[in-house]
Amino acid sequence: MIPKSHPRYESLITRDKIVDGVKQGITSTQGLIAQGRGEAFDYLIGEKTTHSALHAEKTAAAMLLLAKKPVISVNGNVAALVPEEIIRLSEAVNAPLEVNLFYRTEDRRNKIIKHLRSLGAKNIRTKTDALVPGIEHERAKVDSSGIFSADVVLVPLEDGDRCKALVDMGKTVIAIDLNPLSRTAQTANVTIVDNVVRAIPNMTRFADELGRSDKDELHKLVEEFDNKKNLADAIDNISKHLSSSK
Ligand code: ATP
């Protein structure tokens, strides 16, 4: 048991959830490495949501609400860290979930689908009858009525090649990645440089708020968003946080 008084309680709880995910067969062992890399970047940004990340989260919520066919991709880390939260977001923006794994096995995909259903997920795309062009066969498999035909895709923790392949298909890609320098972060249309455990609930809150707003306000948010500036701000935030720690 990690005591609540531990100064890095949240981070350690998150780490335990990933370890449990591996034990349950939901998360890959490579997912542990991704988590470690994420933790290092989270440390550098101060383990909190920055202003620029919050703005990207609000813009992403607006994009999902405006989309004709939004889809939310779920991988093994997301299924272990924020399963209930991602279901809640899926309901708030009316977007189906689709399990999309980099280290793909049918067994793990089925376990994640079962896990999401046991937590109440009703809208999951489960077919693998289409291929994303430009990537290796197994990693390219998607649902023709899900990611394949979506106009806006949220990919929390995606690999750089697949992120690029989705952008090349003409989709608007929203990524969540604590590393502002990763290929995924640099390729996506909107990059949320924040931990998924903070980003997903923030996006749901924004979606609930913006769902009551005028459509023009949502369009304005999307049109004014500049991902280059957003990424530059994320890197600036890291430098400022490091300077203030000297
Ligand atoms: P790329 O192919 O995009 O260059 P990569 O090879 O650096 O990525 P992977 O190891 O495939 O990255 O994926 C891990 C990515 O996910 C890292 O960039 C890491 O910072 C990020 N990440 C890991 N855990 C979290 C988390 N909880 N929240 C947000 N981002 C995370």
PDB file of C-alpha atoms and ligand atoms in Angstrom:
ATOM      1  CA  MET A   1       0.000   0.000   0.000  1.00  0.00           C
ATOM      2  CA  ILE A   2       1.316   3.415  -0.962  1.00  0.00           C
ATOM      3  CA  PRO A   3       0.542   5.957   1.812  1.00  0.00           C
ATOM      4  CA  LYS A   4      -1.511   8.950   0.613  1.00  0.00           C
ATOM      5  CA  SER A   5       1.023  11.224   2.297  1.00  0.00           C
ATOM      6  CA  HIS A   6       3.745  10.079  -0.112  1.00  0.00           C
ATOM      7  CA  PRO A   7       4.886  13.173  -2.076  1.00  0.00           C
ATOM      8  CA  ARG A   8       4.588  11.294  -5.393  1.00  0.00           C
ATOM      9  CA  TYR A   9       1.441   9.349  -4.500  1.00  0.00           C
ATOM     10  CA  GLU A  10      -0.404   9.988  -7.794  1.00  0.00           C
ATOM     11  CA  SER A  11       2.558   8.932  -9.905  1.00  0.00           C
ATOM     12  CA  LEU A  12       3.067   5.731  -7.907  1.00  0.00           C
ATOM     13  CA  ILE A  13      -0.641   4.831  -8.098  1.00  0.00           C
ATOM     14  CA  THR A  14      -0.490   5.301 -11.876  1.00  0.00           C
ATOM     15  CA  ARG A  15       2.553   3.018 -12.032  1.00  0.00           C
ATOM     16  CA  ASP A  16       0.692   0.347 -10.025  1.00  0.00           C
ATOM     17  CA  LYS A  17      -2.252   0.504 -12.431  1.00  0.00           C
ATOM     18  CA  ILE A  18       0.048  -0.210 -15.377  1.00  0.00           C
ATOM     19  CA  VAL A  19       1.668  -3.127 -13.529  1.00  0.00           C
ATOM     20  CA  ASP A  20      -1.833  -4.503 -12.779  1.00  0.00           C
ATOM     21  CA  GLY A  21      -2.696  -4.062 -16.466  1.00  0.00           C
ATOM     22  CA  VAL A  22       0.260  -6.258 -17.408  1.00  0.00           C
ATOM     23  CA  LYS A  23      -0.767  -8.885 -14.829  1.00  0.00           C
ATOM     24  CA  GLN A  24      -4.328  -8.922 -16.235  1.00  0.00           C
ATOM     25  CA  GLY A  25      -3.010  -9.311 -19.801  1.00  0.00           C
ATOM     26  CA  ILE A  26      -4.399  -5.913 -20.845  1.00  0.00           C
ATOM     27  CA  THR A  27      -1.137  -3.977 -21.095  1.00  0.00           C
ATOM     28  CA  SER A  28       1.961  -5.157 -22.978  1.00  0.00           C
ATOM     29  CA  THR A  29       5.333  -5.383 -21.271  1.00  0.00           C
ATOM     30  CA  GLN A  30       6.486  -2.699 -23.730  1.00  0.00           C
ATOM     31  CA  GLY A  31       3.723  -0.572 -22.202  1.00  0.00           C
ATOM     32  CA  LEU A  32       5.795  -0.484 -19.014  1.00  0.00           C
ATOM     33  CA  ILE A  33       8.633   1.161 -20.928  1.00  0.00           C
ATOM     34  CA  ALA A  34       6.272   3.698 -22.478  1.00  0.00           C
ATOM     35  CA  GLN A  35       4.985   4.493 -18.983  1.00  0.00           C
ATOM     36  CA  GLY A  36       8.556   5.015 -17.737  1.00  0.00           C
ATOM     37  CA  ARG A  37       9.263   7.426 -20.547  1.00  0.00           C
ATOM     38  CA  GLY A  38       6.001   9.227 -19.861  1.00  0.00           C
ATOM     39  CA  GLU A  39       6.838   9.527 -16.151  1.00  0.00           C
ATOM     40  CA  ALA A  40      10.183  11.129 -16.963  1.00  0.00           C
ATOM     41  CA  PHE A  41       8.520  13.792 -19.128  1.00  0.00           C
ATOM     42  CA  ASP A  42       5.765  14.305 -16.569  1.00  0.00           C
ATOM     43  CA  TYR A  43       8.479  15.002 -13.978  1.00  0.00           C
ATOM     44  CA  LEU A  44       9.980  17.597 -16.326  1.00  0.00           C
ATOM     45  CA  ILE A  45       6.681  19.422 -16.818  1.00  0.00           C
ATOM     46  CA  GLY A  46       5.978  19.412 -13.063  1.00  0.00           C
ATOM     47  CA  GLU A  47       3.325  16.638 -12.979  1.00  0.00           C
ATOM     48  CA  LYS A  48       0.545  19.140 -13.618  1.00  0.00           C
ATOM     49  CA  THR A  49      -1.579  20.302 -16.537  1.00  0.00           C
ATOM     50  CA  THR A  50      -0.038  23.432 -18.047  1.00  0.00           C
ATOM     51  CA  HIS A  51      -2.056  26.327 -19.529  1.00  0.00           C
ATOM     52  CA  SER A  52      -1.135  25.285 -23.058  1.00  0.00           C
ATOM     53  CA  ALA A  53      -2.167  21.652 -22.418  1.00  0.00           C
ATOM     54  CA  LEU A  54      -5.489  22.841 -20.996  1.00  0.00           C
ATOM     55  CA  HIS A  55      -6.080  24.937 -24.094  1.00  0.00           C
ATOM     56  CA  ALA A  56      -5.250  21.945 -26.340  1.00  0.00           C
ATOM     57  CA  GLU A  57      -7.661  19.791 -24.292  1.00  0.00           C
ATOM     58  CA  LYS A  58     -10.453  22.342 -24.765  1.00  0.00           C
ATOM     59  CA  THR A  59      -9.754  22.602 -28.511  1.00  0.00           C
ATOM     60  CA  ALA A  60      -9.679  18.804 -28.831  1.00  0.00           C
ATOM     61  CA  ALA A  61     -13.038  18.541 -27.055  1.00  0.00           C
ATOM     62  CA  ALA A  62     -14.467  21.101 -29.511  1.00  0.00           C
ATOM     63  CA  MET A  63     -13.041  19.133 -32.472  1.00  0.00           C
ATOM     64  CA  LEU A  64     -14.576  15.892 -31.267  1.00  0.00           C
ATOM     65  CA  LEU A  65     -17.949  17.586 -30.757  1.00  0.00           C
ATOM     66  CA  LEU A  66     -17.842  19.123 -34.239  1.00  0.00           C
ATOM     67  CA  ALA A  67     -16.693  15.920 -35.959  1.00  0.00           C
ATOM     68  CA  LYS A  68     -19.034  13.944 -38.220  1.00  0.00           C
ATOM     69  CA  LYS A  69     -17.438  10.585 -37.338  1.00  0.00           C
ATOM     70  CA  PRO A  70     -15.162  10.892 -34.308  1.00  0.00           C
ATOM     71  CA  VAL A  71     -13.457   7.768 -32.937  1.00  0.00           C
ATOM     72  CA  ILE A  72     -11.407   7.259 -29.765  1.00  0.00           C
ATOM     73  CA  SER A  73      -8.570   4.756 -30.032  1.00  0.00           C
ATOM     74  CA  VAL A  74      -7.753   2.703 -26.913  1.00  0.00           C
ATOM     75  CA  ASN A  75      -4.472   0.902 -26.278  1.00  0.00           C
ATOM     76  CA  GLY A  76      -3.285  -1.271 -23.390  1.00  0.00           C
ATOM     77  CA  ASN A  77      -1.942   1.618 -21.313  1.00  0.00           C
ATOM     78  CA  VAL A  78      -5.136   3.646 -21.668  1.00  0.00           C
ATOM     79  CA  ALA A  79      -7.251   0.577 -20.796  1.00  0.00           C
ATOM     80  CA  ALA A  80      -5.218   0.116 -17.601  1.00  0.00           C
ATOM     81  CA  LEU A  81      -4.959   3.780 -16.574  1.00  0.00           C
ATOM     82  CA  VAL A  82      -8.259   5.431 -17.501  1.00  0.00           C
ATOM     83  CA  PRO A  83     -10.849   2.847 -18.616  1.00  0.00           C
ATOM     84  CA  GLU A  84     -13.854   4.462 -16.911  1.00  0.00           C
ATOM     85  CA  GLU A  85     -12.729   7.953 -17.848  1.00  0.00           C
ATOM     86  CA  ILE A  86     -12.347   7.080 -21.543  1.00  0.00           C
ATOM     87  CA  ILE A  87     -15.846   5.533 -21.584  1.00  0.00           C
ATOM     88  CA  ARG A  88     -17.191   8.732 -20.027  1.00  0.00           C
ATOM     89  CA  LEU A  89     -15.422  10.846 -22.697  1.00  0.00           C
ATOM     90  CA  SER A  90     -16.763   8.571 -25.442  1.00  0.00           C
ATOM     91  CA  GLU A  91     -20.302   9.241 -24.152  1.00  0.00           C
ATOM     92  CA  ALA A  92     -19.733  12.988 -23.759  1.00  0.00           C
ATOM     93  CA  VAL A  93     -18.598  13.477 -27.369  1.00  0.00           C
ATOM     94  CA  ASN A  94     -20.669  10.626 -28.826  1.00  0.00           C
ATOM     95  CA  ALA A  95     -17.624   8.838 -30.274  1.00  0.00           C
ATOM     96  CA  PRO A  96     -17.166   5.057 -30.330  1.00  0.00           C
ATOM     97  CA  LEU A  97     -14.119   3.418 -28.790  1.00  0.00           C
ATOM     98  CA  GLU A  98     -11.862   1.170 -30.881  1.00  0.00           C
ATOM     99  CA  VAL A  99      -9.110  -1.016 -29.452  1.00  0.00           C
ATOM    100  CA  ASN A 100      -6.027  -0.387 -31.534  1.00  0.00           C
ATOM    101  CA  LEU A 101      -2.819  -2.066 -30.390  1.00  0.00           C
ATOM    102  CA  PHE A 102       0.748  -1.610 -31.518  1.00  0.00           C
ATOM    103  CA  TYR A 103       1.972  -4.887 -29.981  1.00  0.00           C
ATOM    104  CA  ARG A 104      -1.105  -6.654 -31.231  1.00  0.00           C
ATOM    105  CA  THR A 105      -2.483 -10.013 -30.154  1.00  0.00           C
ATOM    106  CA  GLU A 106      -6.113 -11.113 -30.523  1.00  0.00           C
ATOM    107  CA  ASP A 107      -6.082 -12.299 -26.919  1.00  0.00           C
ATOM    108  CA  ARG A 108      -5.077  -8.888 -25.575  1.00  0.00           C
ATOM    109  CA  ARG A 109      -7.518  -7.081 -27.867  1.00  0.00           C
ATOM    110  CA  ASN A 110     -10.379  -9.301 -26.645  1.00  0.00           C
ATOM    111  CA  LYS A 111      -9.378  -8.840 -23.000  1.00  0.00           C
ATOM    112  CA  ILE A 112      -9.444  -5.055 -23.414  1.00  0.00           C
ATOM    113  CA  ILE A 113     -12.852  -5.147 -25.148  1.00  0.00           C
ATOM    114  CA  LYS A 114     -14.196  -7.360 -22.338  1.00  0.00           C
ATOM    115  CA  HIS A 115     -12.685  -5.065 -19.696  1.00  0.00           C
ATOM    116  CA  LEU A 116     -14.283  -1.963 -21.268  1.00  0.00           C
ATOM    117  CA  ARG A 117     -17.660  -3.731 -21.583  1.00  0.00           C
ATOM    118  CA  SER A 118     -17.523  -4.865 -17.960  1.00  0.00           C
ATOM    119  CA  LEU A 119     -17.155  -1.195 -17.009  1.00  0.00           C
ATOM    120  CA  GLY A 120     -20.207  -0.211 -19.032  1.00  0.00           C
ATOM    121  CA  ALA A 121     -18.844   0.650 -22.504  1.00  0.00           C
ATOM    122  CA  LYS A 122     -21.647   0.202 -25.047  1.00  0.00           C
ATOM    123  CA  ASN A 123     -20.209   1.792 -28.144  1.00  0.00           C
ATOM    124  CA  ILE A 124     -17.095  -0.169 -29.231  1.00  0.00           C
ATOM    125  CA  ARG A 125     -16.001  -0.833 -32.822  1.00  0.00           C
ATOM    126  CA  THR A 126     -14.607  -4.369 -32.875  1.00  0.00           C
ATOM    127  CA  LYS A 127     -14.110  -5.351 -36.532  1.00  0.00           C
ATOM    128  CA  THR A 128     -10.662  -5.572 -38.132  1.00  0.00           C
ATOM    129  CA  ASP A 129     -11.798  -5.542 -41.747  1.00  0.00           C
ATOM    130  CA  ALA A 130      -9.825  -2.590 -43.130  1.00  0.00           C
ATOM    131  CA  LEU A 131      -6.170  -1.570 -43.384  1.00  0.00           C
ATOM    132  CA  VAL A 132      -4.577   1.826 -42.819  1.00  0.00           C
ATOM    133  CA  PRO A 133      -2.328   2.327 -45.886  1.00  0.00           C
ATOM    134  CA  GLY A 134       1.415   2.694 -45.437  1.00  0.00           C
ATOM    135  CA  ILE A 135       1.988   0.545 -42.355  1.00  0.00           C
ATOM    136  CA  GLU A 136       2.818  -3.080 -41.776  1.00  0.00           C
ATOM    137  CA  HIS A 137      -0.219  -5.432 -42.080  1.00  0.00           C
ATOM    138  CA  GLU A 138      -0.854  -6.445 -38.441  1.00  0.00           C
ATOM    139  CA  ARG A 139      -0.443  -2.889 -37.161  1.00  0.00           C
ATOM    140  CA  ALA A 140      -2.617  -1.502 -39.938  1.00  0.00           C
ATOM    141  CA  LYS A 141      -5.793  -3.476 -39.076  1.00  0.00           C
ATOM    142  CA  VAL A 142      -8.758  -1.290 -38.128  1.00  0.00           C
ATOM    143  CA  ASP A 143     -12.564  -1.282 -38.247  1.00  0.00           C
ATOM    144  CA  SER A 144     -14.019  -0.024 -41.548  1.00  0.00           C
ATOM    145  CA  SER A 145     -16.833   1.672 -39.630  1.00  0.00           C
ATOM    146  CA  GLY A 146     -14.446   3.003 -36.970  1.00  0.00           C
ATOM    147  CA  ILE A 147     -10.950   4.455 -37.337  1.00  0.00           C
ATOM    148  CA  PHE A 148     -10.831   3.704 -41.065  1.00  0.00           C
ATOM    149  CA  SER A 149     -13.731   6.003 -41.948  1.00  0.00           C
ATOM    150  CA  ALA A 150     -13.420   8.490 -39.061  1.00  0.00           C
ATOM    151  CA  ASP A 151     -12.821  12.184 -39.749  1.00  0.00           C
ATOM    152  CA  VAL A 152     -11.385  12.941 -36.296  1.00  0.00           C
ATOM    153  CA  VAL A 153      -9.421  10.361 -34.283  1.00  0.00           C
ATOM    154  CA  LEU A 154      -8.217  10.726 -30.705  1.00  0.00           C
ATOM    155  CA  VAL A 155      -5.098   8.608 -30.204  1.00  0.00           C
ATOM    156  CA  PRO A 156      -3.927   8.759 -26.610  1.00  0.00           C
ATOM    157  CA  LEU A 157      -0.370   7.324 -26.703  1.00  0.00           C
ATOM    158  CA  GLU A 158       0.146   6.436 -30.346  1.00  0.00           C
ATOM    159  CA  ASP A 159       3.236   5.338 -32.225  1.00  0.00           C
ATOM    160  CA  GLY A 160       4.735   7.908 -34.617  1.00  0.00           C
ATOM    161  CA  ASP A 161       4.318   5.828 -37.794  1.00  0.00           C
ATOM    162  CA  ARG A 162       0.664   5.089 -37.225  1.00  0.00           C
ATOM    163  CA  CYS A 163      -0.036   8.680 -36.251  1.00  0.00           C
ATOM    164  CA  LYS A 164       1.535   9.828 -39.543  1.00  0.00           C
ATOM    165  CA  ALA A 165      -0.378   7.182 -41.515  1.00  0.00           C
ATOM    166  CA  LEU A 166      -3.682   8.489 -40.098  1.00  0.00           C
ATOM    167  CA  VAL A 167      -2.741  12.094 -40.901  1.00  0.00           C
ATOM    168  CA  ASP A 168      -1.764  10.965 -44.423  1.00  0.00           C
ATOM    169  CA  MET A 169      -5.268   9.486 -44.819  1.00  0.00           C
ATOM    170  CA  GLY A 170      -6.587  13.025 -44.345  1.00  0.00           C
ATOM    171  CA  LYS A 171      -7.888  12.559 -40.816  1.00  0.00           C
ATOM    172  CA  THR A 172      -7.623  15.116 -38.061  1.00  0.00           C
ATOM    173  CA  VAL A 173      -5.518  13.441 -35.394  1.00  0.00           C
ATOM    174  CA  ILE A 174      -5.521  14.452 -31.738  1.00  0.00           C
ATOM    175  CA  ALA A 175      -2.683  12.870 -29.756  1.00  0.00           C
ATOM    176  CA  ILE A 176      -1.968  12.820 -26.037  1.00  0.00           C
ATOM    177  CA  ASP A 177       1.748  12.504 -25.433  1.00  0.00           C
ATOM    178  CA  LEU A 178       3.874  13.759 -22.544  1.00  0.00           C
ATOM    179  CA  ASN A 179       6.884  13.987 -24.852  1.00  0.00           C
ATOM    180  CA  PRO A 180       6.519  17.118 -27.018  1.00  0.00           C
ATOM    181  CA  LEU A 181       9.468  15.942 -29.151  1.00  0.00           C
ATOM    182  CA  SER A 182       8.111  12.509 -30.103  1.00  0.00           C
ATOM    183  CA  ARG A 183       7.207  11.841 -33.729  1.00  0.00           C
ATOM    184  CA  THR A 184       3.593  11.425 -32.657  1.00  0.00           C
ATOM    185  CA  ALA A 185       3.577  14.819 -30.921  1.00  0.00           C
ATOM    186  CA  GLN A 186       5.190  16.474 -33.932  1.00  0.00           C
ATOM    187  CA  THR A 187       2.880  14.836 -36.497  1.00  0.00           C
ATOM    188  CA  ALA A 188      -0.560  15.143 -34.898  1.00  0.00           C
ATOM    189  CA  ASN A 189      -2.884  18.054 -35.692  1.00  0.00           C
ATOM    190  CA  VAL A 190      -3.493  18.694 -32.000  1.00  0.00           C
ATOM    191  CA  THR A 191      -0.991  17.470 -29.415  1.00  0.00           C
ATOM    192  CA  ILE A 192      -2.011  17.404 -25.786  1.00  0.00           C
ATOM    193  CA  VAL A 193       1.232  17.383 -23.793  1.00  0.00           C
ATOM    194  CA  ASP A 194      -0.232  16.041 -20.563  1.00  0.00           C
ATOM    195  CA  ASN A 195      -0.664  12.769 -18.702  1.00  0.00           C
ATOM    196  CA  VAL A 196      -3.698  10.773 -19.927  1.00  0.00           C
ATOM    197  CA  VAL A 197      -4.834  10.484 -16.321  1.00  0.00           C
ATOM    198  CA  ARG A 198      -5.303  14.272 -16.220  1.00  0.00           C
ATOM    199  CA  ALA A 199      -6.070  14.921 -19.887  1.00  0.00           C
ATOM    200  CA  ILE A 200      -9.053  12.591 -20.369  1.00  0.00           C
ATOM    201  CA  PRO A 201     -11.156  13.895 -17.420  1.00  0.00           C
ATOM    202  CA  ASN A 202     -10.319  17.500 -18.435  1.00  0.00           C
ATOM    203  CA  MET A 203     -11.504  16.815 -21.994  1.00  0.00           C
ATOM    204  CA  THR A 204     -14.766  15.326 -20.710  1.00  0.00           C
ATOM    205  CA  ARG A 205     -15.370  18.377 -18.530  1.00  0.00           C
ATOM    206  CA  PHE A 206     -14.763  20.662 -21.533  1.00  0.00           C
ATOM    207  CA  ALA A 207     -17.003  18.521 -23.732  1.00  0.00           C
ATOM    208  CA  ASP A 208     -19.832  18.795 -21.171  1.00  0.00           C
ATOM    209  CA  GLU A 209     -19.369  22.593 -21.020  1.00  0.00           C
ATOM    210  CA  LEU A 210     -18.914  23.147 -24.761  1.00  0.00           C
ATOM    211  CA  GLY A 211     -21.831  20.863 -25.594  1.00  0.00           C
ATOM    212  CA  ARG A 212     -24.039  23.658 -24.256  1.00  0.00           C
ATOM    213  CA  SER A 213     -22.221  26.392 -26.262  1.00  0.00           C
ATOM    214  CA  ASP A 214     -22.867  27.945 -29.594  1.00  0.00           C
ATOM    215  CA  LYS A 215     -21.315  26.008 -32.537  1.00  0.00           C
ATOM    216  CA  ASP A 216     -19.592  29.238 -33.669  1.00  0.00           C
ATOM    217  CA  GLU A 217     -17.634  29.305 -30.429  1.00  0.00           C
ATOM    218  CA  LEU A 218     -16.409  25.753 -31.073  1.00  0.00           C
ATOM    219  CA  HIS A 219     -15.418  26.588 -34.666  1.00  0.00           C
ATOM    220  CA  LYS A 220     -13.519  29.661 -33.434  1.00  0.00           C
ATOM    221  CA  LEU A 221     -11.533  27.569 -30.932  1.00  0.00           C
ATOM    222  CA  VAL A 222     -10.592  25.037 -33.636  1.00  0.00           C
ATOM    223  CA  GLU A 223      -9.692  27.633 -36.286  1.00  0.00           C
ATOM    224  CA  GLU A 224      -7.475  29.650 -33.944  1.00  0.00           C
ATOM    225  CA  PHE A 225      -5.501  26.659 -32.672  1.00  0.00           C
ATOM    226  CA  ASP A 226      -1.837  26.538 -33.718  1.00  0.00           C
ATOM    227  CA  ASN A 227      -0.131  23.222 -32.910  1.00  0.00           C
ATOM    228  CA  LYS A 228       3.377  24.542 -33.661  1.00  0.00           C
ATOM    229  CA  LYS A 229       2.898  27.248 -31.044  1.00  0.00           C
ATOM    230  CA  ASN A 230       1.311  24.731 -28.673  1.00  0.00           C
ATOM    231  CA  LEU A 231       4.388  22.446 -28.939  1.00  0.00           C
ATOM    232  CA  ALA A 232       6.783  25.388 -28.576  1.00  0.00           C
ATOM    233  CA  ASP A 233       4.898  26.415 -25.403  1.00  0.00           C
ATOM    234  CA  ALA A 234       5.200  22.854 -24.071  1.00  0.00           C
ATOM    235  CA  ILE A 235       8.983  22.936 -24.554  1.00  0.00           C
ATOM    236  CA  ASP A 236       9.163  26.434 -22.988  1.00  0.00           C
ATOM    237  CA  ASN A 237       7.202  25.164 -19.988  1.00  0.00           C
ATOM    238  CA  ILE A 238       9.752  22.393 -19.473  1.00  0.00           C
ATOM    239  CA  SER A 239      12.670  24.884 -19.613  1.00  0.00           C
ATOM    240  CA  LYS A 240      10.920  27.281 -17.229  1.00  0.00           C
ATOM    241  CA  HIS A 241      10.116  24.477 -14.813  1.00  0.00           C
ATOM    242  CA  LEU A 242      13.741  23.310 -14.909  1.00  0.00           C
ATOM    243  CA  SER A 243      15.078  26.865 -14.393  1.00  0.00           C
ATOM    244  CA  SER A 244      12.778  27.437 -11.451  1.00  0.00           C
ATOM    245  CA  SER A 245      14.065  24.213  -9.839  1.00  0.00           C
ATOM    246  CA  LYS A 246      17.718  25.395  -9.788  1.00  0.00           C
TER     247      LYS A 246
HETATM  248  P1  ATP B   1       7.161   8.092 -31.332  1.00  0.00           P
HETATM  249  O1  ATP B   1       7.064   6.860 -32.198  1.00  0.00           O
HETATM  250  O2  ATP B   1       5.934   8.954 -31.381  1.00  0.00           O
HETATM  251  O3  ATP B   1       8.435   8.928 -31.504  1.00  0.00           O
HETATM  252  P2  ATP B   1       8.151   6.839 -28.936  1.00  0.00           P
HETATM  253  O4  ATP B   1       8.790   5.707 -29.663  1.00  0.00           O
HETATM  254  O5  ATP B   1       8.983   7.851 -28.230  1.00  0.00           O
HETATM  255  O6  ATP B   1       7.134   7.603 -29.855  1.00  0.00           O
HETATM  256  P3  ATP B   1       6.517   4.985 -27.477  1.00  0.00           P
HETATM  257  O7  ATP B   1       7.469   4.285 -26.547  1.00  0.00           O
HETATM  258  O8  ATP B   1       5.915   4.280 -28.626  1.00  0.00           O
HETATM  259  O9  ATP B   1       7.129   6.372 -27.871  1.00  0.00           O
HETATM  260  O10 ATP B   1       5.256   5.550 -26.683  1.00  0.00           O
HETATM  261  C1  ATP B   1       5.332   6.134 -25.495  1.00  0.00           C
HETATM  262  C2  ATP B   1       4.957   7.602 -25.581  1.00  0.00           C
HETATM  263  O11 ATP B   1       3.835   7.804 -24.770  1.00  0.00           O
HETATM  264  C3  ATP B   1       6.110   8.438 -25.025  1.00  0.00           C
HETATM  265  O12 ATP B   1       6.309   9.580 -25.806  1.00  0.00           O
HETATM  266  C4  ATP B   1       5.606   8.828 -23.621  1.00  0.00           C
HETATM  267  O13 ATP B   1       6.059  10.110 -23.266  1.00  0.00           O
HETATM  268  C5  ATP B   1       4.103   8.805 -23.793  1.00  0.00           C
HETATM  269  N1  ATP B   1       3.397   8.421 -22.561  1.00  0.00           N
HETATM  270  C6  ATP B   1       3.606   7.324 -21.793  1.00  0.00           C
HETATM  271  N2  ATP B   1       2.762   7.288 -20.744  1.00  0.00           N
HETATM  272  C7  ATP B   1       1.967   8.379 -20.859  1.00  0.00           C
HETATM  273  C8  ATP B   1       0.876   8.893 -20.106  1.00  0.00           C
HETATM  274  N3  ATP B   1       0.448   8.289 -19.019  1.00  0.00           N
HETATM  275  N4  ATP B   1       0.290  10.027 -20.537  1.00  0.00           N
HETATM  276  C9  ATP B   1       0.722  10.666 -21.668  1.00  0.00           C
HETATM  277  N5  ATP B   1       1.756  10.242 -22.420  1.00  0.00           N
HETATM  278  C10 ATP B   1       2.375   9.118 -22.027  1.00  0.00           C
END
